Structures are given as structure tokens and as C-alpha cells.
Coordinates of C-alpha atoms in Angstrom, one line a residue:
M1 CA -1.7 34.3 -49.7
V2 CA 0.8 36.8 -48.1
I3 CA 3.6 38.3 -49.7
F4 CA 6.8 38.9 -47.8
G5 CA 9.2 41.2 -49.8
V6 CA 12.7 41.4 -48.5
D7 CA 15.3 44.1 -48.6
T8 CA 18.6 42.3 -48.2
H9 CA 21.5 44.4 -47.3
K10 CA 25.1 42.9 -46.0
R11 CA 24.2 43.3 -41.9
N12 CA 20.3 43.1 -41.9
H13 CA 17.3 42.1 -44.1
T14 CA 13.8 43.8 -43.6
A15 CA 10.7 41.9 -44.8
V16 CA 7.4 43.6 -45.3
A17 CA 4.3 41.4 -45.3
V18 CA 1.5 42.7 -47.7
D19 CA -1.6 40.9 -48.7
E20 CA -3.4 40.4 -52.0
R21 CA -4.4 43.8 -52.3
G22 CA -0.9 45.3 -51.7
R23 CA -2.1 46.5 -48.1
E24 CA 1.1 46.5 -45.7
L25 CA 0.1 43.9 -42.7
G26 CA 3.6 44.2 -40.8
S27 CA 7.2 44.3 -41.3
H28 CA 10.1 42.9 -39.5
T29 CA 14.0 43.5 -39.5
S30 CA 16.6 40.7 -38.9
G31 CA 20.2 40.1 -39.0
T32 CA 21.8 37.8 -41.7
T33 CA 22.5 34.3 -39.8
S34 CA 20.4 31.4 -40.1
P35 CA 19.1 31.6 -36.5
D36 CA 17.9 35.4 -37.5
H37 CA 16.3 34.1 -40.7
L38 CA 14.6 31.4 -38.2
R39 CA 13.3 34.2 -36.4
L40 CA 12.0 36.2 -39.4
L41 CA 10.2 32.8 -40.4
A42 CA 8.3 32.4 -37.1
W43 CA 7.4 35.9 -37.4
A44 CA 6.1 35.3 -40.9
R45 CA 4.2 32.4 -39.6
R46 CA 1.8 34.3 -37.8
F47 CA 0.0 35.7 -41.1
G48 CA -0.9 32.2 -42.2
E49 CA 0.5 29.2 -44.5
D50 CA 0.1 30.7 -47.7
R51 CA 3.5 32.5 -48.4
T52 CA 5.6 33.7 -51.1
W53 CA 8.9 35.3 -50.8
P54 CA 9.8 37.7 -53.5
V55 CA 13.6 38.4 -53.0
E56 CA 16.1 40.7 -54.9
D57 CA 18.4 38.7 -57.0
C58 CA 21.3 39.7 -55.2
R59 CA 22.9 36.3 -54.6
Q60 CA 25.8 37.9 -52.6
L61 CA 23.4 39.5 -50.1
S62 CA 20.3 36.8 -50.2
R63 CA 22.0 33.5 -51.0
R64 CA 21.9 32.3 -47.0
L65 CA 18.2 33.6 -46.7
E66 CA 17.2 32.0 -50.1
G67 CA 18.7 28.5 -48.4
D68 CA 17.4 28.8 -45.3
L69 CA 13.7 29.8 -46.2
L70 CA 14.1 27.1 -49.2
A71 CA 15.0 24.3 -46.8
A72 CA 12.0 25.5 -44.4
G73 CA 9.8 24.7 -47.5
E74 CA 9.0 28.3 -48.2
R75 CA 8.0 29.6 -51.6
I76 CA 10.6 31.9 -53.1
V77 CA 10.5 34.0 -56.3
R78 CA 13.8 35.8 -57.6
V79 CA 13.0 39.2 -58.7
P80 CA 15.5 40.8 -61.3
P81 CA 17.1 44.1 -60.1
K82 CA 15.9 46.3 -62.9
L83 CA 12.7 45.5 -62.0
M84 CA 13.6 47.0 -58.2
A85 CA 15.0 49.8 -59.6
H86 CA 11.9 52.0 -59.6
C87 CA 11.5 51.1 -56.0
R88 CA 14.8 52.4 -55.0
T89 CA 14.2 55.7 -56.9
A90 CA 10.7 55.9 -55.1
A91 CA 11.9 55.5 -51.8
R92 CA 14.7 58.4 -52.1
T93 CA 11.7 60.8 -52.5
K94 CA 9.7 62.0 -50.0
A95 CA 6.6 62.2 -51.7
S96 CA 6.5 58.2 -52.2
Q97 CA 6.1 57.4 -48.3
T98 CA 3.0 55.1 -48.9
P99 CA 3.5 51.5 -48.8
S100 CA 2.2 51.3 -52.2
T101 CA 5.1 53.0 -53.7
R102 CA 7.6 52.2 -51.2
W103 CA 7.5 48.3 -51.6
P104 CA 7.7 46.0 -54.6
Q105 CA 3.9 45.3 -55.7
P106 CA 3.2 41.7 -55.8
E107 CA 0.9 41.8 -59.2
R108 CA 3.6 43.8 -60.8
N109 CA 6.6 41.9 -60.1
C110 CA 6.0 38.6 -58.6
G111 CA 3.1 37.3 -60.3
N112 CA 4.7 37.9 -63.8
R113 CA 6.3 34.4 -64.6
S114 CA 8.1 36.3 -67.6
T115 CA 10.1 38.5 -65.7
A116 CA 10.2 36.7 -62.1
R117 CA 12.0 33.5 -61.6
S118 CA 11.1 30.9 -59.2
T119 CA 13.5 29.0 -57.3
S120 CA 10.8 26.5 -55.6
S121 CA 9.5 23.5 -57.1

């Protein structure tokens, strides 16, 4: 399985692909339109069929991305913003520039059903 952590912003989204062990496989930045999301999905498909997209639950920024991914049959997991706070803090310090601290860890944020809500069926 490949996890695609997504950092959503007003004008762009950055996705980072990590494997089950948290190793960074690649990253891709795209715009926020549906055609941009299709290009992001095309990039993600090169990592295989078993994909999960944890997305910080900021629907004002991620609504269109979530809709496009769900329409394409992708699996989305909404991550509550409070679980992402440590990642934002860590990203602001120079000592944390390793992929393991820069990006949310799948086993910590995405696999825990009690804190993450799945939006796929």
C-alpha cells in the first residue's frame, strides 16, 4: 500500500507518497482545479493500485480534491487538524527536515480508526 499525504493550500496541493515503512517515494505539487487533480492522480497511479489519501480535514481547501479523488474511486481518510499540528510545528524547525518528521506518519494518523474518518465506502 502507498499512502499519499496531501498538504492542501488555496492555490496548490502537494502530495507525498510513502510506503508502509514511512519511506518517501516521491512528491508532486499540483494546482487546485479538477484537471490538476487528474494529473495528480495520474502521477499517483505509477505507484500501484493500493492507494490511500489521508487529507487534513480543511474542507474549504480540500473539498474539490476530495470530490475528484472519490469520483475516481480513490480511498480518502480525513485527518483532524489537531492531529496535524505537530507536523506543522516540526516543519518550521531546521532540525526536522527528515521525511519521518516532516510528513504525517501513516501508522500514527491514518491507520487509527478512532481518530481518522474514512470518506469512502
